[in-house]
XYZ file of C-alpha atoms in Angstrom:
455
model
C -15.062 -14.304 15.380
C -15.569 -12.147 18.582
C -12.910 -9.014 17.719
C -12.280 -6.196 20.713
C -11.507 -3.336 19.677
C -9.880 -1.399 22.042
C -8.502 2.867 21.511
C -10.369 5.854 20.233
C -8.830 6.060 16.597
C -10.139 6.659 13.116
C -7.936 3.241 12.453
C -10.165 1.546 14.889
C -13.198 3.106 13.215
C -12.064 2.036 10.329
C -11.146 -1.162 10.663
C -14.418 -2.098 12.088
C -16.202 -0.809 9.553
C -13.957 -3.724 6.957
C -14.280 -6.377 9.296
C -17.783 -5.752 11.147
C -20.350 -7.458 8.381
C -18.250 -11.146 8.796
C -17.651 -10.539 13.206
C -19.373 -9.850 15.943
C -17.004 -6.712 17.234
C -17.127 -5.438 20.486
C -15.620 -1.458 20.723
C -14.392 -0.402 23.688
C -14.076 3.592 24.371
C -14.870 6.481 26.298
C -18.977 6.842 26.637
C -18.207 9.693 24.553
C -16.655 8.459 21.426
C -19.176 4.954 22.081
C -22.210 7.388 22.144
C -21.549 9.749 18.780
C -18.781 8.231 16.498
C -19.543 4.571 17.100
C -23.370 4.687 16.744
C -23.750 4.503 13.389
C -21.505 1.382 13.553
C -23.592 -2.337 14.139
C -21.309 -3.647 16.854
C -21.679 -3.689 20.653
C -20.103 -0.960 22.491
C -18.595 -0.715 25.990
C -18.114 2.592 28.046
C -14.513 2.590 29.624
C -10.793 2.801 29.667
C -8.678 1.520 27.489
C -6.038 -0.591 30.486
C -8.640 -0.572 32.818
C -8.555 -4.609 33.949
C -12.541 -4.015 34.442
C -13.627 -1.954 31.431
C -11.514 -5.667 29.581
C -13.347 -7.959 31.520
C -16.683 -5.985 31.001
C -15.995 -6.277 27.500
C -15.903 -10.136 27.589
C -12.118 -9.617 27.139
C -11.855 -13.673 27.995
C -13.783 -14.427 24.554
C -12.261 -12.247 21.921
C -10.321 -14.024 19.453
C -8.932 -11.008 18.522
C -7.454 -7.895 20.870
C -6.883 -4.676 18.829
C -5.626 -1.657 20.764
C -5.619 0.709 18.914
C -5.622 4.011 20.724
C -3.550 7.476 19.542
C -1.931 6.567 22.361
C 1.284 4.070 22.216
C 1.689 3.707 26.005
C -1.918 2.709 26.402
C -2.024 0.246 23.808
C 1.079 -2.090 25.036
C -0.278 -1.732 28.793
C -4.050 -2.417 27.045
C -2.227 -5.326 24.711
C -0.539 -6.939 27.856
C -3.566 -6.681 30.398
C -5.668 -8.623 27.344
C -3.113 -11.392 26.751
C -3.469 -12.354 30.734
C -6.903 -11.556 31.082
C -7.520 -14.175 28.364
C -7.546 -12.843 25.428
C -6.608 -15.392 22.386
C -4.214 -12.832 20.508
C -3.025 -9.813 20.323
C -2.071 -6.737 18.045
C -0.756 -3.719 19.053
C -0.180 -0.374 17.052
C 2.391 1.793 17.814
C 3.042 5.715 16.128
C 5.855 6.226 17.198
C 9.173 4.583 15.477
C 11.135 2.668 17.546
C 9.183 3.042 20.832
C 10.186 0.806 23.641
C 12.526 -0.529 20.852
C 14.470 -4.122 21.770
C 15.247 -5.331 18.271
C 12.798 -6.039 16.140
C 8.812 -5.601 16.005
C 9.188 -9.676 17.126
C 11.469 -9.283 19.529
C 9.544 -6.507 21.037
C 6.250 -8.980 19.994
C 7.620 -11.878 21.892
C 9.157 -10.111 24.950
C 6.372 -8.672 26.429
C 4.031 -11.413 25.159
C 2.281 -9.590 22.272
C 1.319 -11.362 19.101
C 0.967 -9.016 16.106
C 2.691 -5.232 16.362
C 1.892 -2.833 13.429
C 4.231 0.226 12.731
C 2.091 2.961 10.484
C 4.803 5.234 10.366
C 7.773 3.043 9.593
C 5.496 0.816 7.082
C 4.477 4.309 5.829
C 8.174 5.118 5.117
C 8.852 1.943 3.033
C 5.808 2.994 0.661
C 7.693 5.975 0.190
C 11.240 4.768 -0.269
C 10.239 1.889 -2.896
C 8.370 4.407 -4.985
C 11.010 7.239 -4.381
C 13.603 5.615 -6.071
C 12.265 3.799 -8.794
C 11.923 7.190 -11.335
C 8.726 8.644 -12.375
C 6.690 5.828 -10.367
C 3.407 6.088 -9.230
C 3.563 3.081 -7.240
C 6.211 -0.185 -6.546
C 5.478 -3.270 -5.011
C 7.455 -5.832 -4.227
C 6.367 -10.212 -3.903
C 8.038 -13.229 -3.369
C 11.457 -11.386 -1.859
C 10.838 -8.855 -4.943
C 11.350 -11.813 -6.899
C 8.086 -10.152 -9.136
C 7.232 -6.748 -9.015
C 4.735 -4.386 -9.856
C 5.061 -0.962 -11.701
C 2.145 1.727 -11.891
C 3.504 4.984 -14.481
C 1.514 7.483 -16.064
C 3.057 7.492 -19.439
C 4.740 10.160 -20.657
C 4.027 12.328 -24.368
C 5.385 10.951 -27.358
C 6.774 7.846 -25.471
C 7.442 4.943 -27.559
C 4.737 2.796 -26.003
C 1.682 5.074 -28.025
C 3.285 4.900 -31.440
C 1.246 1.316 -32.385
C -0.707 -0.675 -30.871
C 0.396 -2.965 -28.058
C 1.007 -6.600 -30.765
C 2.829 -4.469 -32.486
C 5.882 -3.675 -30.012
C 8.324 -5.827 -28.746
C 7.564 -5.737 -25.289
C 10.174 -7.017 -22.809
C 9.631 -11.319 -21.867
C 8.647 -12.198 -18.435
C 7.115 -8.887 -17.896
C 2.426 -8.998 -17.962
C 0.395 -6.056 -18.221
C -2.236 -6.086 -16.107
C -3.790 -3.279 -16.821
C -4.485 0.610 -18.144
C -6.584 3.340 -16.577
C -7.720 6.105 -18.685
C -9.184 8.674 -16.851
C -11.470 6.156 -14.119
C -11.983 3.645 -16.582
C -10.010 0.689 -16.479
C -8.850 -0.787 -19.147
C -7.854 -4.467 -19.931
C -4.393 -4.015 -22.401
C -5.208 -6.533 -25.401
C -3.585 -6.858 -27.639
C -5.055 -4.141 -30.435
C -4.854 -1.985 -27.399
C -3.478 1.331 -28.448
C -1.992 3.246 -25.264
C -2.411 7.193 -25.471
C -0.249 9.696 -22.849
C -1.409 10.376 -19.458
C -3.027 6.963 -19.420
C -1.422 4.359 -16.061
C -0.087 1.479 -17.262
C 0.377 -0.909 -14.136
C 2.621 -3.885 -14.790
C 4.074 -7.421 -13.102
C 7.365 -8.947 -14.255
C 10.694 -9.523 -13.330
C 12.556 -6.803 -12.161
C 14.699 -6.619 -14.935
C 11.619 -6.477 -17.648
C 9.652 -3.708 -15.438
C 13.195 -1.435 -15.722
C 13.684 -2.176 -19.552
C 9.692 -1.242 -19.819
C 10.071 2.309 -17.666
C 12.992 3.151 -19.422
C 12.485 1.833 -22.820
C 8.529 2.183 -24.175
C 6.881 4.290 -21.284
C 8.996 7.573 -20.554
C 10.064 10.194 -23.424
C 12.954 9.324 -25.478
C 13.343 13.254 -24.514
C 13.620 12.924 -21.039
C 17.421 13.582 -19.463
C 19.171 11.481 -17.007
C 17.706 10.542 -13.590
C 18.725 13.300 -10.563
C 19.021 11.872 -7.544
C 17.603 14.665 -5.290
C 15.414 14.991 -3.122
C 13.884 17.558 -1.172
C 11.901 15.510 2.410
C 9.498 18.399 4.382
C 9.145 17.437 7.727
C 10.611 15.805 10.123
C 8.990 13.244 11.972
C 9.547 10.176 12.455
C 8.511 9.410 8.599
C 10.281 11.991 7.295
C 13.522 10.985 9.062
C 13.274 7.338 7.647
C 12.102 8.554 4.327
C 16.045 10.779 4.408
C 17.403 7.520 5.924
C 16.483 5.093 3.286
C 17.018 7.347 0.668
C 20.130 8.306 2.015
C 21.294 5.090 1.786
C 20.069 4.500 -2.169
C 22.726 7.218 -2.577
C 20.029 10.500 -3.379
C 21.224 13.788 -2.019
C 18.838 14.811 0.419
C 17.759 17.944 1.850
C 14.983 17.688 5.454
C 13.723 20.757 6.300
C 11.652 21.118 9.907
C 10.125 23.999 11.609
C 11.131 22.880 14.815
C 14.862 24.075 15.902
C 14.822 21.548 18.739
C 14.383 18.648 16.633
C 16.553 19.792 13.607
C 18.821 19.646 16.472
C 18.004 16.138 17.719
C 17.545 14.417 13.962
C 20.517 16.580 12.243
C 23.698 14.399 14.092
C 22.308 10.929 13.134
C 21.734 11.888 9.014
C 24.358 12.475 6.911
C 21.989 14.712 4.402
C 21.537 18.934 5.075
C 19.346 19.648 7.826
C 17.436 23.312 7.279
C 15.290 24.141 10.366
C 12.016 26.107 8.191
C 8.627 26.352 7.224
C 8.523 24.426 4.178
C 5.436 26.649 2.745
C 7.510 29.039 2.707
C 8.075 30.805 -0.853
C 11.406 32.106 -0.050
C 12.634 29.713 1.566
C 12.389 27.379 -0.903
C 13.636 29.515 -3.491
C 16.929 30.228 -2.023
C 17.622 26.544 -1.392
C 16.433 26.077 -4.972
C 13.735 23.535 -3.818
C 13.023 23.806 -7.745
C 15.424 21.321 -8.992
C 14.787 18.643 -6.560
C 13.989 15.977 -8.501
C 11.485 14.306 -6.246
C 9.709 16.250 -3.359
C 8.334 14.318 -0.484
C 5.513 16.005 1.999
C 5.473 14.169 5.339
C 3.999 16.743 8.062
C 1.733 15.362 10.078
C -1.027 18.059 9.090
C -2.827 17.008 6.053
C -3.723 21.162 4.541
C 0.655 21.842 5.101
C 1.610 18.850 2.873
C -1.072 19.972 0.459
C -0.333 23.167 0.286
C 3.781 22.389 0.389
C 3.117 20.040 -2.911
C 1.970 22.975 -4.287
C 4.301 25.191 -4.248
C 6.810 22.870 -4.760
C 4.639 21.531 -8.352
C 4.660 25.771 -9.165
C 8.582 25.776 -9.058
C 9.279 23.201 -11.153
C 9.445 19.605 -8.954
C 9.576 16.530 -11.616
C 7.426 14.553 -8.827
C 5.698 14.675 -6.296
C 5.231 11.946 -2.676
C 2.433 13.442 -0.526
C 1.640 12.021 3.282
C -2.799 12.506 4.071
C -3.367 10.757 7.097
C -7.070 11.518 5.978
C -8.183 9.166 3.922
C -10.852 11.007 2.371
C -8.260 13.466 1.035
C -5.324 10.852 -0.874
C -7.858 10.747 -3.876
C -8.562 14.612 -2.960
C -5.054 15.300 -3.263
C -4.661 13.747 -6.581
C -7.608 15.005 -8.127
C -5.670 18.329 -7.623
C -2.073 17.154 -9.227
C -0.489 15.624 -6.387
C 1.772 12.271 -7.937
C 1.912 10.195 -5.416
C -0.422 10.036 -1.860
C -0.262 7.781 0.911
C -1.226 7.346 4.457
C 0.049 6.274 7.372
C -3.377 5.409 8.929
C -4.073 3.833 5.190
C -1.202 0.654 5.879
C -2.339 0.493 9.028
C -5.888 -0.387 8.492
C -4.867 -2.666 5.971
C -2.252 -4.792 7.574
C -5.380 -5.781 10.083
C -7.785 -6.815 8.366
C -5.675 -8.846 5.820
C -4.233 -10.147 9.639
C -7.764 -11.342 10.436
C -10.079 -11.491 7.904
C -9.548 -15.153 5.482
C -10.593 -13.197 2.288
C -8.373 -10.323 3.176
C -5.820 -11.926 3.733
C -5.102 -13.127 0.751
C -4.920 -9.758 -0.625
C -1.223 -8.523 -0.979
C -1.309 -5.438 -2.645
C -3.835 -2.773 -2.699
C -3.555 -0.601 -5.873
C -5.620 2.480 -7.211
C -6.658 3.629 -3.466
C -8.132 0.226 -3.159
C -9.678 0.131 -6.212
C -7.900 -3.004 -7.389
C -5.949 -5.493 -5.746
C -3.362 -8.604 -6.088
C -4.531 -11.971 -4.740
C -1.963 -14.895 -4.159
C -4.332 -18.046 -4.943
C -3.493 -21.456 -4.277
C -4.954 -23.341 -7.336
C -6.930 -26.257 -6.186
C -5.919 -30.112 -7.119
C -9.128 -30.315 -9.238
C -8.031 -27.815 -11.711
C -7.369 -28.567 -14.425
C -3.425 -27.623 -16.894
C -5.106 -25.058 -18.906
C -3.080 -22.434 -21.259
C -3.899 -19.236 -19.634
C -4.982 -17.663 -23.690
C -7.853 -20.441 -22.672
C -8.738 -19.270 -19.789
C -12.190 -16.927 -20.020
C -12.756 -15.646 -16.273
C -15.835 -13.496 -16.129
C -13.957 -11.428 -14.872
C -11.437 -7.776 -14.829
C -8.586 -9.711 -13.986
C -5.039 -11.352 -15.207
C -2.354 -14.459 -13.881
C 1.053 -12.151 -13.369
C 3.175 -14.768 -11.423
C 2.984 -18.767 -10.953
C 5.035 -20.442 -8.317
C 4.947 -23.754 -9.036
C 7.413 -25.582 -6.389
C 10.288 -23.050 -6.434
C 9.961 -22.026 -9.087
C 8.231 -18.483 -9.633
C 7.393 -17.429 -13.378
C 6.112 -14.749 -15.145
C 3.974 -16.352 -17.393
C 2.923 -15.391 -20.912
C -0.265 -16.886 -23.459
C 0.874 -20.501 -23.389
C 2.240 -21.331 -19.819
C -0.176 -23.465 -18.767
C -1.560 -23.120 -14.852
C -3.005 -26.633 -12.977
C -3.746 -27.769 -9.092
C -1.326 -26.794 -7.132
C 0.498 -24.195 -8.254
C -0.102 -20.683 -6.758
C -0.988 -17.784 -8.855
C -0.586 -13.936 -8.162
C -3.983 -12.357 -9.673
C -4.373 -8.957 -11.175
C -7.972 -7.961 -10.141
C -10.532 -4.879 -9.459
C -11.991 -4.914 -5.860
C -15.237 -4.992 -7.649
C -14.602 -8.640 -9.319
C -12.094 -9.769 -6.894
C -15.102 -11.882 -5.259
C -15.581 -13.321 -8.780
C -12.721 -13.810 -9.610
C -11.602 -15.170 -6.250
C -13.997 -17.919 -7.440
C -13.634 -18.154 -10.818
C -10.006 -20.009 -10.428
C -11.225 -21.858 -6.151
C -13.910 -23.350 -8.469
C -12.358 -25.884 -11.685
C -15.868 -27.568 -11.607
C -16.910 -23.843 -13.013
C -14.434 -24.007 -15.517
C -14.609 -27.384 -16.345
C -18.480 -26.627 -17.258
C -17.937 -23.439 -18.960
C -15.202 -25.515 -21.207
C -18.424 -28.100 -22.431
C -20.509 -25.276 -23.156
C -17.857 -24.017 -25.801
């Protein structure tokens, strides 16, 4: 499929990298950008303004199956999408950085009113991810599937937690729960009955929320931990920070928001119940004076990666238990975790994943990416010829576990004796390295039958 990307941005560049192997990509940007940043990509480049009908015609927008507007200026993206649609683009995708820009209701209303097929707001997606993680005590990642009927939890095991005291088979773990992965340093482990979990291991589990919560409270956390404190400090009063504060307020949390701009403080204070402080989040005297170290969570979401890192390290030094940090340069996500930041998230990463999943068929089956893309959850529909098979008898030649099965309207978190068959939808946890082979295994029942005959 021919895809026209328009706009000079890191998001556009990364979307192109992800899609160019399977699609014909044309990139519309200024001559300076096209001649430097894009020259190492295997794509056609057209120099011009993204809002210019003449430039769009030269980029052959009328032959584009999808047009993606991803400059750093919202107004340009909206105008270019409207122009592209009128000039013949089959579908248009518009990325908006500012929350509530031209808001006339929800994003579907906005898209319909302007003739745009899909609106993506990275800041809102980032805020939703942060709220989902912060409201689960100690969580490193939380994902929801099927309207919350199945959830995924990532958690670093506390020292002296009950799950470290015996092999998994000896523990009475809750029903309706599947441990899909352990991560020990850089090693990824498929949990088995004889697996002995160690303190510091990252446990990733999928299951019913009641079962996941029971696992967290009774097995993963140290018994010496005190009661959860629902207090947080948010540094950065931009779009993401304000949305995070509102979400945590709705969840009943006590919040302090630190923002360096007095004018911005005055704009947002009246719309929030929380205490809004005008000051530098990297000012150690301010942090100590406001007793930030007593917060159970600090969320650093300014628009500057280096500032977020500095604030996070200071908060860690002051004794804040959990740090959630924004890192918009994707290369910083892993770096920040290596220096001790608990949770690192990127607005740009959220936008890239949304666009790629929308466009690419193989990526569209990915319901979540875990561990900065090292693992993922894939939704697959088993073909009609897939034989009825107990999960314990499946022999996928990959790192993969079935975390949920949907049959009709019924959603099941299966055990080893549960059966899957043709027509079932399955949520499969897999490493990204094994993603392709995992998909082939579950969608190719003849291979499964051949393997049975060999045995």
